[in-house]
């Protein structure tokens, strides 16, 4: 059973973008560029909420788009919950939070990082069909070609796994 049954053409309107606790200016400048805003509008998205970190550049919405942004928050749970699509840095904590909330996710890899674990995580989650993976330079193309309805739901947390593991080693 697929979790994501909403298509881009349906009544989707809200995008949440987050850089997490890192600095990822390329992600924010890409998402807030006029061309990407136009692409999102064509797919029915009219609102962008962005957690921008230390990003300092002026953010200007194109006609028809509303953009709200903030630097940091102790919790982004409400923004994730309100979103129809989440575009986020490919950090493990953020990816798991979004997937557990049942929201379609585009993991954007910060390709400026050395020894980039984000690539491994985003590629594996993408290979398994749970997320779309992009870099800032490929984000527009990934969104144009995206098929959110084909994303697979992330398995729910099984609280018995850890207990069963402890039980198995305690018996040894």
JSON list of N, CA and C in Angstrom, two decimals, residues 69-115:
[
{"chain": "A", "resi": 69, "resn": "UNK", "atom": "N", "xyz": [9.88, 32.73, 6.30]},
{"chain": "A", "resi": 69, "resn": "UNK", "atom": "CA", "xyz": [11.12, 32.08, 6.68]},
{"chain": "A", "resi": 69, "resn": "UNK", "atom": "C", "xyz": [11.54, 32.48, 8.09]},
{"chain": "A", "resi": 70, "resn": "UNK", "atom": "N", "xyz": [12.34, 31.61, 8.69]},
{"chain": "A", "resi": 70, "resn": "UNK", "atom": "CA", "xyz": [12.87, 31.85, 10.03]},
{"chain": "A", "resi": 70, "resn": "UNK", "atom": "C", "xyz": [14.23, 31.18, 10.09]},
{"chain": "A", "resi": 71, "resn": "UNK", "atom": "N", "xyz": [15.05, 31.62, 11.05]},
{"chain": "A", "resi": 71, "resn": "UNK", "atom": "CA", "xyz": [16.40, 31.06, 11.10]},
{"chain": "A", "resi": 71, "resn": "UNK", "atom": "C", "xyz": [16.42, 29.68, 11.75]},
{"chain": "A", "resi": 72, "resn": "UNK", "atom": "N", "xyz": [16.10, 29.58, 13.02]},
{"chain": "A", "resi": 72, "resn": "UNK", "atom": "CA", "xyz": [16.09, 28.30, 13.73]},
{"chain": "A", "resi": 72, "resn": "UNK", "atom": "C", "xyz": [14.86, 28.20, 14.61]},
{"chain": "A", "resi": 73, "resn": "UNK", "atom": "N", "xyz": [14.55, 26.98, 15.01]},
{"chain": "A", "resi": 73, "resn": "UNK", "atom": "CA", "xyz": [13.43, 26.73, 15.91]},
{"chain": "A", "resi": 73, "resn": "UNK", "atom": "C", "xyz": [13.78, 25.50, 16.74]},
{"chain": "A", "resi": 74, "resn": "UNK", "atom": "N", "xyz": [13.26, 25.46, 17.96]},
{"chain": "A", "resi": 74, "resn": "UNK", "atom": "CA", "xyz": [13.53, 24.29, 18.80]},
{"chain": "A", "resi": 74, "resn": "UNK", "atom": "C", "xyz": [12.83, 23.04, 18.26]},
{"chain": "A", "resi": 75, "resn": "UNK", "atom": "N", "xyz": [11.78, 23.24, 17.45]},
{"chain": "A", "resi": 75, "resn": "UNK", "atom": "CA", "xyz": [11.08, 22.11, 16.85]},
{"chain": "A", "resi": 75, "resn": "UNK", "atom": "C", "xyz": [10.51, 22.55, 15.50]},
{"chain": "A", "resi": 76, "resn": "UNK", "atom": "N", "xyz": [10.64, 21.68, 14.52]},
{"chain": "A", "resi": 76, "resn": "UNK", "atom": "CA", "xyz": [10.05, 21.95, 13.20]},
{"chain": "A", "resi": 76, "resn": "UNK", "atom": "C", "xyz": [8.89, 21.00, 12.93]},
{"chain": "A", "resi": 77, "resn": "UNK", "atom": "N", "xyz": [8.46, 20.31, 13.96]},
{"chain": "A", "resi": 77, "resn": "UNK", "atom": "CA", "xyz": [7.40, 19.32, 13.83]},
{"chain": "A", "resi": 77, "resn": "UNK", "atom": "C", "xyz": [6.11, 19.89, 13.23]},
{"chain": "A", "resi": 78, "resn": "UNK", "atom": "N", "xyz": [5.69, 21.08, 13.67]},
{"chain": "A", "resi": 78, "resn": "UNK", "atom": "CA", "xyz": [4.46, 21.67, 13.14]},
{"chain": "A", "resi": 78, "resn": "UNK", "atom": "C", "xyz": [4.59, 22.04, 11.67]},
{"chain": "A", "resi": 79, "resn": "UNK", "atom": "N", "xyz": [5.77, 22.52, 11.26]},
{"chain": "A", "resi": 79, "resn": "UNK", "atom": "CA", "xyz": [5.98, 22.86, 9.86]},
{"chain": "A", "resi": 79, "resn": "UNK", "atom": "C", "xyz": [5.95, 21.60, 8.99]},
{"chain": "A", "resi": 80, "resn": "UNK", "atom": "N", "xyz": [6.56, 20.54, 9.49]},
{"chain": "A", "resi": 80, "resn": "UNK", "atom": "CA", "xyz": [6.53, 19.27, 8.75]},
{"chain": "A", "resi": 80, "resn": "UNK", "atom": "C", "xyz": [5.10, 18.78, 8.62]},
{"chain": "A", "resi": 81, "resn": "UNK", "atom": "N", "xyz": [4.38, 18.82, 9.72]},
{"chain": "A", "resi": 81, "resn": "UNK", "atom": "CA", "xyz": [2.99, 18.34, 9.73]},
{"chain": "A", "resi": 81, "resn": "UNK", "atom": "C", "xyz": [2.10, 19.12, 8.75]},
{"chain": "A", "resi": 82, "resn": "UNK", "atom": "N", "xyz": [2.33, 20.43, 8.63]},
{"chain": "A", "resi": 82, "resn": "UNK", "atom": "CA", "xyz": [1.51, 21.27, 7.76]},
{"chain": "A", "resi": 82, "resn": "UNK", "atom": "C", "xyz": [1.90, 21.18, 6.29]},
{"chain": "A", "resi": 83, "resn": "UNK", "atom": "N", "xyz": [3.05, 20.60, 6.00]},
{"chain": "A", "resi": 83, "resn": "UNK", "atom": "CA", "xyz": [3.57, 20.59, 4.64]},
{"chain": "A", "resi": 83, "resn": "UNK", "atom": "C", "xyz": [2.96, 19.47, 3.78]},
{"chain": "A", "resi": 84, "resn": "UNK", "atom": "N", "xyz": [2.85, 19.75, 2.49]},
{"chain": "A", "resi": 84, "resn": "UNK", "atom": "CA", "xyz": [2.46, 18.73, 1.52]},
{"chain": "A", "resi": 84, "resn": "UNK", "atom": "C", "xyz": [3.69, 18.10, 0.88]},
{"chain": "A", "resi": 85, "resn": "UNK", "atom": "N", "xyz": [4.81, 18.80, 0.97]},
{"chain": "A", "resi": 85, "resn": "UNK", "atom": "CA", "xyz": [6.09, 18.33, 0.46]},
{"chain": "A", "resi": 85, "resn": "UNK", "atom": "C", "xyz": [7.18, 18.95, 1.33]},
{"chain": "A", "resi": 86, "resn": "UNK", "atom": "N", "xyz": [8.19, 18.16, 1.68]},
{"chain": "A", "resi": 86, "resn": "UNK", "atom": "CA", "xyz": [9.33, 18.67, 2.44]},
{"chain": "A", "resi": 86, "resn": "UNK", "atom": "C", "xyz": [10.58, 18.53, 1.57]},
{"chain": "A", "resi": 87, "resn": "UNK", "atom": "N", "xyz": [11.32, 19.62, 1.48]},
{"chain": "A", "resi": 87, "resn": "UNK", "atom": "CA", "xyz": [12.61, 19.64, 0.81]},
{"chain": "A", "resi": 87, "resn": "UNK", "atom": "C", "xyz": [13.62, 19.94, 1.90]},
{"chain": "A", "resi": 88, "resn": "UNK", "atom": "N", "xyz": [14.55, 19.01, 2.15]},
{"chain": "A", "resi": 88, "resn": "UNK", "atom": "CA", "xyz": [15.41, 19.15, 3.31]},
{"chain": "A", "resi": 88, "resn": "UNK", "atom": "C", "xyz": [16.84, 18.72, 3.01]},
{"chain": "A", "resi": 89, "resn": "UNK", "atom": "N", "xyz": [17.77, 19.25, 3.81]},
{"chain": "A", "resi": 89, "resn": "UNK", "atom": "CA", "xyz": [19.13, 18.73, 3.78]},
{"chain": "A", "resi": 89, "resn": "UNK", "atom": "C", "xyz": [19.04, 17.24, 4.09]},
{"chain": "A", "resi": 90, "resn": "UNK", "atom": "N", "xyz": [20.05, 16.51, 3.70]},
{"chain": "A", "resi": 90, "resn": "UNK", "atom": "CA", "xyz": [19.98, 15.05, 3.83]},
{"chain": "A", "resi": 90, "resn": "UNK", "atom": "C", "xyz": [20.56, 14.56, 5.15]},
{"chain": "A", "resi": 91, "resn": "UNK", "atom": "N", "xyz": [20.27, 15.25, 6.23]},
{"chain": "A", "resi": 91, "resn": "UNK", "atom": "CA", "xyz": [20.70, 14.81, 7.55]},
{"chain": "A", "resi": 91, "resn": "UNK", "atom": "C", "xyz": [19.80, 13.70, 8.06]},
{"chain": "A", "resi": 92, "resn": "UNK", "atom": "N", "xyz": [20.39, 12.77, 8.79]},
{"chain": "A", "resi": 92, "resn": "UNK", "atom": "CA", "xyz": [19.64, 11.59, 9.27]},
{"chain": "A", "resi": 92, "resn": "UNK", "atom": "C", "xyz": [18.46, 11.97, 10.16]},
{"chain": "A", "resi": 93, "resn": "UNK", "atom": "N", "xyz": [18.67, 12.88, 11.11]},
{"chain": "A", "resi": 93, "resn": "UNK", "atom": "CA", "xyz": [17.59, 13.24, 12.03]},
{"chain": "A", "resi": 93, "resn": "UNK", "atom": "C", "xyz": [16.40, 13.86, 11.32]},
{"chain": "A", "resi": 94, "resn": "UNK", "atom": "N", "xyz": [16.67, 14.78, 10.43]},
{"chain": "A", "resi": 94, "resn": "UNK", "atom": "CA", "xyz": [15.58, 15.42, 9.68]},
{"chain": "A", "resi": 94, "resn": "UNK", "atom": "C", "xyz": [14.88, 14.42, 8.79]},
{"chain": "A", "resi": 95, "resn": "UNK", "atom": "N", "xyz": [15.64, 13.61, 8.07]},
{"chain": "A", "resi": 95, "resn": "UNK", "atom": "CA", "xyz": [15.03, 12.62, 7.17]},
{"chain": "A", "resi": 95, "resn": "UNK", "atom": "C", "xyz": [14.10, 11.69, 7.93]},
{"chain": "A", "resi": 96, "resn": "UNK", "atom": "N", "xyz": [14.56, 11.17, 9.07]},
{"chain": "A", "resi": 96, "resn": "UNK", "atom": "CA", "xyz": [13.71, 10.27, 9.85]},
{"chain": "A", "resi": 96, "resn": "UNK", "atom": "C", "xyz": [12.47, 10.96, 10.39]},
{"chain": "A", "resi": 97, "resn": "UNK", "atom": "N", "xyz": [12.62, 12.21, 10.84]},
{"chain": "A", "resi": 97, "resn": "UNK", "atom": "CA", "xyz": [11.46, 12.94, 11.36]},
{"chain": "A", "resi": 97, "resn": "UNK", "atom": "C", "xyz": [10.40, 13.14, 10.28]},
{"chain": "A", "resi": 98, "resn": "UNK", "atom": "N", "xyz": [10.84, 13.50, 9.08]},
{"chain": "A", "resi": 98, "resn": "UNK", "atom": "CA", "xyz": [9.90, 13.72, 7.98]},
{"chain": "A", "resi": 98, "resn": "UNK", "atom": "C", "xyz": [9.25, 12.41, 7.54]},
{"chain": "A", "resi": 99, "resn": "UNK", "atom": "N", "xyz": [10.07, 11.36, 7.39]},
{"chain": "A", "resi": 99, "resn": "UNK", "atom": "CA", "xyz": [9.52, 10.07, 6.96]},
{"chain": "A", "resi": 99, "resn": "UNK", "atom": "C", "xyz": [8.55, 9.50, 7.98]},
{"chain": "A", "resi": 100, "resn": "UNK", "atom": "N", "xyz": [8.86, 9.65, 9.26]},
{"chain": "A", "resi": 100, "resn": "UNK", "atom": "CA", "xyz": [7.95, 9.15, 10.30]},
{"chain": "A", "resi": 100, "resn": "UNK", "atom": "C", "xyz": [6.65, 9.94, 10.34]},
{"chain": "A", "resi": 101, "resn": "UNK", "atom": "N", "xyz": [6.70, 11.19, 9.87]},
{"chain": "A", "resi": 101, "resn": "UNK", "atom": "CA", "xyz": [5.48, 12.01, 9.80]},
{"chain": "A", "resi": 101, "resn": "UNK", "atom": "C", "xyz": [4.66, 11.66, 8.56]},
{"chain": "A", "resi": 102, "resn": "UNK", "atom": "N", "xyz": [5.18, 10.80, 7.70]},
{"chain": "A", "resi": 102, "resn": "UNK", "atom": "CA", "xyz": [4.44, 10.37, 6.52]},
{"chain": "A", "resi": 102, "resn": "UNK", "atom": "C", "xyz": [4.39, 11.41, 5.42]},
{"chain": "A", "resi": 103, "resn": "UNK", "atom": "N", "xyz": [5.39, 12.27, 5.33]},
{"chain": "A", "resi": 103, "resn": "UNK", "atom": "CA", "xyz": [5.40, 13.33, 4.33]},
{"chain": "A", "resi": 103, "resn": "UNK", "atom": "C", "xyz": [6.36, 12.99, 3.19]},
{"chain": "A", "resi": 104, "resn": "UNK", "atom": "N", "xyz": [6.00, 13.32, 1.95]},
{"chain": "A", "resi": 104, "resn": "UNK", "atom": "CA", "xyz": [6.94, 13.13, 0.84]},
{"chain": "A", "resi": 104, "resn": "UNK", "atom": "C", "xyz": [8.16, 14.02, 1.06]},
{"chain": "A", "resi": 105, "resn": "UNK", "atom": "N", "xyz": [9.34, 13.46, 0.77]},
{"chain": "A", "resi": 105, "resn": "UNK", "atom": "CA", "xyz": [10.59, 14.13, 1.09]},
{"chain": "A", "resi": 105, "resn": "UNK", "atom": "C", "xyz": [11.54, 14.13, -0.10]},
{"chain": "A", "resi": 106, "resn": "UNK", "atom": "N", "xyz": [12.11, 15.30, -0.36]},
{"chain": "A", "resi": 106, "resn": "UNK", "atom": "CA", "xyz": [13.24, 15.40, -1.27]},
{"chain": "A", "resi": 106, "resn": "UNK", "atom": "C", "xyz": [14.45, 15.71, -0.41]},
{"chain": "A", "resi": 107, "resn": "UNK", "atom": "N", "xyz": [15.40, 14.76, -0.34]},
{"chain": "A", "resi": 107, "resn": "UNK", "atom": "CA", "xyz": [16.65, 14.96, 0.40]},
{"chain": "A", "resi": 107, "resn": "UNK", "atom": "C", "xyz": [17.63, 15.65, -0.53]},
{"chain": "A", "resi": 108, "resn": "UNK", "atom": "N", "xyz": [18.10, 16.82, -0.12]},
{"chain": "A", "resi": 108, "resn": "UNK", "atom": "CA", "xyz": [19.05, 17.56, -0.94]},
{"chain": "A", "resi": 108, "resn": "UNK", "atom": "C", "xyz": [20.43, 17.45, -0.29]},
{"chain": "A", "resi": 109, "resn": "UNK", "atom": "N", "xyz": [21.35, 16.89, -1.04]},
{"chain": "A", "resi": 109, "resn": "UNK", "atom": "CA", "xyz": [22.70, 16.63, -0.56]},
{"chain": "A", "resi": 109, "resn": "UNK", "atom": "C", "xyz": [23.53, 17.89, -0.66]},
{"chain": "A", "resi": 110, "resn": "UNK", "atom": "N", "xyz": [24.19, 18.23, 0.44]},
{"chain": "A", "resi": 110, "resn": "UNK", "atom": "CA", "xyz": [25.11, 19.35, 0.44]},
{"chain": "A", "resi": 110, "resn": "UNK", "atom": "C", "xyz": [26.44, 18.84, -0.13]},
{"chain": "A", "resi": 111, "resn": "UNK", "atom": "N", "xyz": [26.62, 19.03, -1.44]},
{"chain": "A", "resi": 111, "resn": "UNK", "atom": "CA", "xyz": [27.79, 18.47, -2.11]},
{"chain": "A", "resi": 111, "resn": "UNK", "atom": "C", "xyz": [29.07, 19.25, -1.83]},
{"chain": "A", "resi": 112, "resn": "UNK", "atom": "N", "xyz": [29.00, 20.27, -0.98]},
{"chain": "A", "resi": 112, "resn": "UNK", "atom": "CA", "xyz": [30.20, 20.99, -0.57]},
{"chain": "A", "resi": 112, "resn": "UNK", "atom": "C", "xyz": [30.88, 20.36, 0.64]},
{"chain": "A", "resi": 113, "resn": "UNK", "atom": "N", "xyz": [30.20, 19.42, 1.29]},
{"chain": "A", "resi": 113, "resn": "UNK", "atom": "CA", "xyz": [30.76, 18.79, 2.49]},
{"chain": "A", "resi": 113, "resn": "UNK", "atom": "C", "xyz": [31.81, 17.75, 2.12]},
{"chain": "A", "resi": 114, "resn": "UNK", "atom": "N", "xyz": [32.86, 17.69, 2.90]},
{"chain": "A", "resi": 114, "resn": "UNK", "atom": "CA", "xyz": [33.87, 16.65, 2.74]},
{"chain": "A", "resi": 114, "resn": "UNK", "atom": "C", "xyz": [33.36, 15.40, 3.46]},
{"chain": "A", "resi": 115, "resn": "UNK", "atom": "N", "xyz": [33.79, 14.22, 3.00]},
{"chain": "A", "resi": 115, "resn": "UNK", "atom": "CA", "xyz": [33.41, 12.96, 3.65]},
{"chain": "A", "resi": 115, "resn": "UNK", "atom": "C", "xyz": [31.90, 12.95, 3.89]}
]
